[in-house]
PDB file of C-alpha atoms in Angstrom:
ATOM      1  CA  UNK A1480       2.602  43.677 -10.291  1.00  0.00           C
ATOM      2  CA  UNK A1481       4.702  46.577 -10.083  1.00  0.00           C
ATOM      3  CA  UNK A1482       8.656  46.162  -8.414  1.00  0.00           C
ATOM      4  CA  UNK A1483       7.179  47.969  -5.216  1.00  0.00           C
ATOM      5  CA  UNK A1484       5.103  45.516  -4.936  1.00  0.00           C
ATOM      6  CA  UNK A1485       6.985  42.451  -5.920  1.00  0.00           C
ATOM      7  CA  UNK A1486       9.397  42.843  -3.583  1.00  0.00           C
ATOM      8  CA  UNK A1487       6.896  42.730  -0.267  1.00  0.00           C
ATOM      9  CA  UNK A1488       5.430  39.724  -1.946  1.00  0.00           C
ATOM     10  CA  UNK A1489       9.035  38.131  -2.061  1.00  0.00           C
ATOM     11  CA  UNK A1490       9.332  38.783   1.386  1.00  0.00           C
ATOM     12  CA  UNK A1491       6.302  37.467   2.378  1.00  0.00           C
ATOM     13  CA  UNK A1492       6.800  34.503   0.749  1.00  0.00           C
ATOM     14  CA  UNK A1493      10.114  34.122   2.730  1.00  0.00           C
ATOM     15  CA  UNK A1494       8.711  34.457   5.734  1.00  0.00           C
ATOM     16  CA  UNK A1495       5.557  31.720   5.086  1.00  0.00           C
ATOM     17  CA  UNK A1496       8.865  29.495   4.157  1.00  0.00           C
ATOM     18  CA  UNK A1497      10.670  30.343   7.471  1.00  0.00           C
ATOM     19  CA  UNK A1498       7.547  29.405   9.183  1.00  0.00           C
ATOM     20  CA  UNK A1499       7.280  26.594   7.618  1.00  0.00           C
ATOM     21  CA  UNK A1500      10.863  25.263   7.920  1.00  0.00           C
ATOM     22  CA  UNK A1501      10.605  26.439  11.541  1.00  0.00           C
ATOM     23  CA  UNK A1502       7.164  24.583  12.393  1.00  0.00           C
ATOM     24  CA  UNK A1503       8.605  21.306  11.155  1.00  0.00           C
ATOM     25  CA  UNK A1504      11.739  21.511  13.947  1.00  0.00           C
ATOM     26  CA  UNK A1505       9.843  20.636  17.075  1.00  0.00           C
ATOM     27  CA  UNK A1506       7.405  17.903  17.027  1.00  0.00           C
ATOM     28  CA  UNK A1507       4.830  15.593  19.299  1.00  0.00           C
ATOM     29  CA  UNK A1508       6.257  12.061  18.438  1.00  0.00           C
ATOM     30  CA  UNK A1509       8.408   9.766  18.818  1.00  0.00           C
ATOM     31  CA  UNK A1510       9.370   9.863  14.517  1.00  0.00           C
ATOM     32  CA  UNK A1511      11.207   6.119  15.018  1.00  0.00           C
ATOM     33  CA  UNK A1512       7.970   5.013  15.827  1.00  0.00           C
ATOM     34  CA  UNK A1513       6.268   3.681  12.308  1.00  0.00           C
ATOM     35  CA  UNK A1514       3.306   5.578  11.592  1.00  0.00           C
ATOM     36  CA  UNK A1515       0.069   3.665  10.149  1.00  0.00           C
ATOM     37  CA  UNK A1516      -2.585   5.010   7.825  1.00  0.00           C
ATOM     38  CA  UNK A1517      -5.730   4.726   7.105  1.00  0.00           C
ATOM     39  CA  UNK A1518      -5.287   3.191   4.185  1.00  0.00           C
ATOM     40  CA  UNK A1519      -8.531   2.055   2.597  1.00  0.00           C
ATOM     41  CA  UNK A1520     -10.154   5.764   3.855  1.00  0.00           C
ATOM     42  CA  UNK A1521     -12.609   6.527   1.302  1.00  0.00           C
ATOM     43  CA  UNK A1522     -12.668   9.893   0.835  1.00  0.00           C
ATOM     44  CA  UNK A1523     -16.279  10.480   0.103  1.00  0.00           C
ATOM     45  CA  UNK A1524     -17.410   9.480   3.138  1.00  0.00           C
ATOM     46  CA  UNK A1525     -14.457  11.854   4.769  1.00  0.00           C
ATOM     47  CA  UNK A1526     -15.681  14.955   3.314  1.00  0.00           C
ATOM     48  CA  UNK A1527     -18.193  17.106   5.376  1.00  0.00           C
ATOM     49  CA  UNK A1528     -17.467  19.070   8.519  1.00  0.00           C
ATOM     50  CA  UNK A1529     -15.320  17.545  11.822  1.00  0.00           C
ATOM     51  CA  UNK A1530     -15.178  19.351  14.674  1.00  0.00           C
ATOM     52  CA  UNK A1531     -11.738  19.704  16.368  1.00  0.00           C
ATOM     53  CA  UNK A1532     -11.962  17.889  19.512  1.00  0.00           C
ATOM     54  CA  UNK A1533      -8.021  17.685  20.614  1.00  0.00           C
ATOM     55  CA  UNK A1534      -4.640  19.362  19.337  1.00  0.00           C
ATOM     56  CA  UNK A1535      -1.155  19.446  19.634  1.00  0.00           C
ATOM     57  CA  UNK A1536      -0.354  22.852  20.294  1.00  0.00           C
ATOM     58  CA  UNK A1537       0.210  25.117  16.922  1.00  0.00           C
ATOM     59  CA  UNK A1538       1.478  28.443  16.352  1.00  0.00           C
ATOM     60  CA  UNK A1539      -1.456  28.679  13.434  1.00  0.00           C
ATOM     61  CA  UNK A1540      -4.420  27.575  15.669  1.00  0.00           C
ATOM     62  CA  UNK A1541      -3.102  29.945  19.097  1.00  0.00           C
ATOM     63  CA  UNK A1542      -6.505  30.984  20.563  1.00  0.00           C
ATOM     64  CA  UNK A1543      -8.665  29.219  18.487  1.00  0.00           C
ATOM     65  CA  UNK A1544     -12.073  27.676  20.249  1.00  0.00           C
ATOM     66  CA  UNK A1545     -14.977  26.509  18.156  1.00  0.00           C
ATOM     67  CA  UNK A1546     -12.490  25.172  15.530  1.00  0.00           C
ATOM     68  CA  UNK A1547     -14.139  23.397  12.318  1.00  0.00           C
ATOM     69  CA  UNK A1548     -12.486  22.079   9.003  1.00  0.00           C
ATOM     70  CA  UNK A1549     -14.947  21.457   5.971  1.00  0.00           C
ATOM     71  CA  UNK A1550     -14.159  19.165   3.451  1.00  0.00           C
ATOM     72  CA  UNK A1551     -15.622  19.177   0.074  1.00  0.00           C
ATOM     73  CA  UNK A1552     -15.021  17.853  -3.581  1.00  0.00           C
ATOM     74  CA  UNK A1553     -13.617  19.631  -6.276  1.00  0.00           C
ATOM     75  CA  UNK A1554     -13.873  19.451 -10.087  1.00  0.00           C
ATOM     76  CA  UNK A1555      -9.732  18.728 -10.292  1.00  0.00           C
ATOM     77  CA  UNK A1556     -10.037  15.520  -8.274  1.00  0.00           C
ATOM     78  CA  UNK A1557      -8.583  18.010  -5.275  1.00  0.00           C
ATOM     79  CA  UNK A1558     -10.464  18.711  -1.967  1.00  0.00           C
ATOM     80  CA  UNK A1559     -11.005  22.388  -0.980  1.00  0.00           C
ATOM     81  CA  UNK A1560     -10.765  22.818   2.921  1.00  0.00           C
ATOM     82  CA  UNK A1561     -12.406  25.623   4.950  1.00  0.00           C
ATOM     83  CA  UNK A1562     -11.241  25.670   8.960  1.00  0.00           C
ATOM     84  CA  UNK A1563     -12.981  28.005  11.101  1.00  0.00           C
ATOM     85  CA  UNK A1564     -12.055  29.107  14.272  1.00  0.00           C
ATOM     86  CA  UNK A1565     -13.287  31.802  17.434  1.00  0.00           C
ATOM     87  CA  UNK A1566     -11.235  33.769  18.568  1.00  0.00           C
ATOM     88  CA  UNK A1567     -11.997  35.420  22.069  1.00  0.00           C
ATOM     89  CA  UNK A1568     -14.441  33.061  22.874  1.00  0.00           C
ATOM     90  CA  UNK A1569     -16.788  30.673  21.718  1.00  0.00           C
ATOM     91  CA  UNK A1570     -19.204  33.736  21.389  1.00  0.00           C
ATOM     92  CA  UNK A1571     -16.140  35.821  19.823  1.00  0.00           C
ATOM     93  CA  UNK A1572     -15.506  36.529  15.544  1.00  0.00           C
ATOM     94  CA  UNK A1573     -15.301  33.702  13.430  1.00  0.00           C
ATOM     95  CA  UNK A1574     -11.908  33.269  10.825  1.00  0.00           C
ATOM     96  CA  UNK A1575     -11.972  31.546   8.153  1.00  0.00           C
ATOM     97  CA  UNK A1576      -9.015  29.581   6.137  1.00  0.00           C
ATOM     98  CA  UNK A1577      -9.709  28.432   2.640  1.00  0.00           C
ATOM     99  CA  UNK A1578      -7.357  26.167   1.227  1.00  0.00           C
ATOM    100  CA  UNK A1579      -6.729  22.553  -0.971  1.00  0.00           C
ATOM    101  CA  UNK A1580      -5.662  19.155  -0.309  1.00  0.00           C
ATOM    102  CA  UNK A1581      -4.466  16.369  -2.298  1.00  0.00           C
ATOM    103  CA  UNK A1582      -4.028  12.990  -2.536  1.00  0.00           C
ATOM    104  CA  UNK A1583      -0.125  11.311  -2.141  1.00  0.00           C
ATOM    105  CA  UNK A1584      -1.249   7.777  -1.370  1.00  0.00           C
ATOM    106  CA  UNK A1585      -3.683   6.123   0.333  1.00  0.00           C
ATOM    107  CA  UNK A1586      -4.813   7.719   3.927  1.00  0.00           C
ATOM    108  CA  UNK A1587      -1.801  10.765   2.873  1.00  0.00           C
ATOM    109  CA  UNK A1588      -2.794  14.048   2.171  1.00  0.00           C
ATOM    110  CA  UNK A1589      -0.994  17.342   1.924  1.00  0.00           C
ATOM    111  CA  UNK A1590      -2.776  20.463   2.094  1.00  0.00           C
ATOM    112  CA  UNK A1591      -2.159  24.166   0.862  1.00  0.00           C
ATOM    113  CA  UNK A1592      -3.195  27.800   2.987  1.00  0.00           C
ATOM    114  CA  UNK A1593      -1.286  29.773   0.435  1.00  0.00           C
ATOM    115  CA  UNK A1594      -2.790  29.567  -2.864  1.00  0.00           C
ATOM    116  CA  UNK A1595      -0.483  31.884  -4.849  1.00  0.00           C
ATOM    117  CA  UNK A1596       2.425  29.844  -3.374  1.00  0.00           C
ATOM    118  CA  UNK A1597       1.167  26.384  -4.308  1.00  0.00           C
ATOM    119  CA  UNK A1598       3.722  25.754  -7.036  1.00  0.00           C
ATOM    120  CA  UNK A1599       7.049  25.550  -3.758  1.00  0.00           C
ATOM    121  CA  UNK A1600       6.806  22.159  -2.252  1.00  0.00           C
ATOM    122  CA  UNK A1601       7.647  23.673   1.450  1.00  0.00           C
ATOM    123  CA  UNK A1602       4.141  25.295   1.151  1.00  0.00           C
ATOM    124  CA  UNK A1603       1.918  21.844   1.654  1.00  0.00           C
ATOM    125  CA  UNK A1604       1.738  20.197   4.627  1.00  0.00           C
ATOM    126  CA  UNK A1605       1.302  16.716   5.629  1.00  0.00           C
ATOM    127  CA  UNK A1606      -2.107  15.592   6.312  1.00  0.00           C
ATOM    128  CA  UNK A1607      -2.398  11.907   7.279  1.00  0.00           C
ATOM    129  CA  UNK A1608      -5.553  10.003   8.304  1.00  0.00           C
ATOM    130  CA  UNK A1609      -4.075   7.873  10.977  1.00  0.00           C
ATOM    131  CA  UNK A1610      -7.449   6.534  11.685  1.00  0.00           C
ATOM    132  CA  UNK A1611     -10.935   7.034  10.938  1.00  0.00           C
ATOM    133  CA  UNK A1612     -13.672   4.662  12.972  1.00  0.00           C
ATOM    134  CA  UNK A1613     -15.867   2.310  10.943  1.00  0.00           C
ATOM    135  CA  UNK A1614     -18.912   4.603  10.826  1.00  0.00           C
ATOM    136  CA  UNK A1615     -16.688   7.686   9.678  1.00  0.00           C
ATOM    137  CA  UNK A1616     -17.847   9.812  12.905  1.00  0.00           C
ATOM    138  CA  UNK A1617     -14.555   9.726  14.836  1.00  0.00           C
ATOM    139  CA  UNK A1618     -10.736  10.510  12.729  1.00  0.00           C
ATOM    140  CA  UNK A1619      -7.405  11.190  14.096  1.00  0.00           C
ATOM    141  CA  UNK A1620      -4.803  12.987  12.029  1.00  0.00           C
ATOM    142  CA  UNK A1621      -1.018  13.848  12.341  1.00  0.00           C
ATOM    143  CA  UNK A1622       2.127  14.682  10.595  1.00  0.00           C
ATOM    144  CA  UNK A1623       5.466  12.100   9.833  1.00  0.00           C
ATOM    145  CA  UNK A1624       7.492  14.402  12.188  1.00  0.00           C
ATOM    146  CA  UNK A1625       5.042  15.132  14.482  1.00  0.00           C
ATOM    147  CA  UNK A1626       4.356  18.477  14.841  1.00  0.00           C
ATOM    148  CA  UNK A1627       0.674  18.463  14.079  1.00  0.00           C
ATOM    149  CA  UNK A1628      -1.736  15.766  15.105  1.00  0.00           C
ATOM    150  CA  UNK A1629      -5.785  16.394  16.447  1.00  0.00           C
ATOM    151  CA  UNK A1630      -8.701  14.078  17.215  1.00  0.00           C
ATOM    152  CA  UNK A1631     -11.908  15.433  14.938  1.00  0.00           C
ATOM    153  CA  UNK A1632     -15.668  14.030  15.837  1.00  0.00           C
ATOM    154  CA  UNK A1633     -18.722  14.677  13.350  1.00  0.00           C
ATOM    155  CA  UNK A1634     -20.266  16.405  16.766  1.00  0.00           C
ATOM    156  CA  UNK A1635     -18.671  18.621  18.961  1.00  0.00           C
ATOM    157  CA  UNK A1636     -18.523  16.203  21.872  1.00  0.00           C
ATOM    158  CA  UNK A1637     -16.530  13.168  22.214  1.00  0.00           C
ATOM    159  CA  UNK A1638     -17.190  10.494  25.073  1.00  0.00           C
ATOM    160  CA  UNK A1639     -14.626   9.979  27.375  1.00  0.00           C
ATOM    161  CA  UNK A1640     -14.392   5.517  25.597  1.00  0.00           C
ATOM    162  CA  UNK A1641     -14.302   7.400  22.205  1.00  0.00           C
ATOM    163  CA  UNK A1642     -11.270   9.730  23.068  1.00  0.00           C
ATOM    164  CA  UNK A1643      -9.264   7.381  24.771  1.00  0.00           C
ATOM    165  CA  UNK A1644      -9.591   5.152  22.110  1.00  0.00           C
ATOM    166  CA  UNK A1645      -8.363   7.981  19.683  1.00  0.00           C
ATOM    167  CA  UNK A1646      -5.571   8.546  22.058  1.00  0.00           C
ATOM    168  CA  UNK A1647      -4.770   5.422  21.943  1.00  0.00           C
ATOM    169  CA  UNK A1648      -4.150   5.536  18.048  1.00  0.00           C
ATOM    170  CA  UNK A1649      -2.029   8.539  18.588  1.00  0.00           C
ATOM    171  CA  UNK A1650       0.291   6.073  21.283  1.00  0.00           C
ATOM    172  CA  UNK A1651       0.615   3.518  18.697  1.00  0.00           C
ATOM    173  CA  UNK A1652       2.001   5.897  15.758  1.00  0.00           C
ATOM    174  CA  UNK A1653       4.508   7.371  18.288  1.00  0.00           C
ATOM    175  CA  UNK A1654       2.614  10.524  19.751  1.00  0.00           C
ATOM    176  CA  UNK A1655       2.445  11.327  23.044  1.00  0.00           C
ATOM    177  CA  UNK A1656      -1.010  12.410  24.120  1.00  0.00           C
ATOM    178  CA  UNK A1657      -0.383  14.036  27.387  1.00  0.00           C
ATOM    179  CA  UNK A1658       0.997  17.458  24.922  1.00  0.00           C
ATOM    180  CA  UNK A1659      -2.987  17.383  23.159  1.00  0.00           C
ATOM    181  CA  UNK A1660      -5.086  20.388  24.462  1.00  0.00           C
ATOM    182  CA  UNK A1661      -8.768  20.055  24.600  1.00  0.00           C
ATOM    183  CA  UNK A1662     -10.613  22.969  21.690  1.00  0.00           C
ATOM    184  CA  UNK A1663     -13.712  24.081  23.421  1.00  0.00           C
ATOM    185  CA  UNK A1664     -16.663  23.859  21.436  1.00  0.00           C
ATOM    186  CA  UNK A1665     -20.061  24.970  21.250  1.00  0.00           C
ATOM    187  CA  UNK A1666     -23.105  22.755  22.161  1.00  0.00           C
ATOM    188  CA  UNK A1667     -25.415  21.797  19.431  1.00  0.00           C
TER     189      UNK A1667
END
């Protein structure tokens, strides 16, 4: 890497920590409010596709329908993670994201979008299984301040007793649900 070029990648990497920083100021919940885990999730069974049924707003996902995250094993005991999203449309491109996630504790994850960057803490993100029904086909995830959170079904439906009771789970760790936008998704 040659100084003209270093110095664009410094930048860069400024702004992805502005961002960062920035995205963590404003959240969805109520942080006073304990937060539960899912604390026996066993992450085999977690791995596969979800379809992203509900969202807090996010500057990352703007204009995103379709959206998918892909979970599978690794060799270093890390996951790698694949969300897709359409933009313009369930009929419009697809864009892919490829990152990692690891492990903290039980039902905690963090997860990385900027590989090259993995070594600065600000870069990983909270990932926390909040709650994951008994036959693995409904989760709902969110952040300790709040500024992420989504409801993700093996199918890209939910019935209207399934997402209330994911709602619910969002209530109880201090979210308020009435922010989460439905994600449009394609039949199967």
């Amino acid at each position: 890497m040659t100084f003209r070029t270093f110095i664009p990648a410094i930048a860069a990497s400024a702004l992805v920590i502005a961002a960062a920083a920035s995205a963590r100021a404003e959240g969805y919940r109520d942080t006073g409010v304990p937060m539960t885990v899912q604390e026996d999730l066993d992450l085999s069974r977690y791995l596969g596709t979800w379809y992203e049924i509900a969202r807090f707003p996010n500057s990352f996902e703007e204009g995103c329908e379709g959206v998918t995250a892909t979970y599978s094993a690794r060799e270093d005991e890390r996951i790698s993670v694949v969300n897709r999203c359409r933009r313009e449309g369930l009929d419009g491109p697809v864009e892919a994201a490829e990152g990692v996630a690891r492990v903290r504790a039980p039902g905690k994850l963090e997860v990385n979008f900027v590989s090259w960057l993995s070594w600065l803490p600000l870069t990983w993100g909270d990932y926390w299984v909040l709650d994951v029904t008994e036959d693995y086909s409904v989760a709902v995830v969110g952040t300790p301040g709040g500024e992420q959170g989504w409801i993700l079904a093996r199918s890209p439906e939910l019935g209207a007793e399934e997402l209330d009771a994911a709602k619910s789970v969002l209530r109880s760790n201090g979210y308020d649900p009435v922010a989460l936008e439905m994600v449009p998704q394609t039949k199967e």
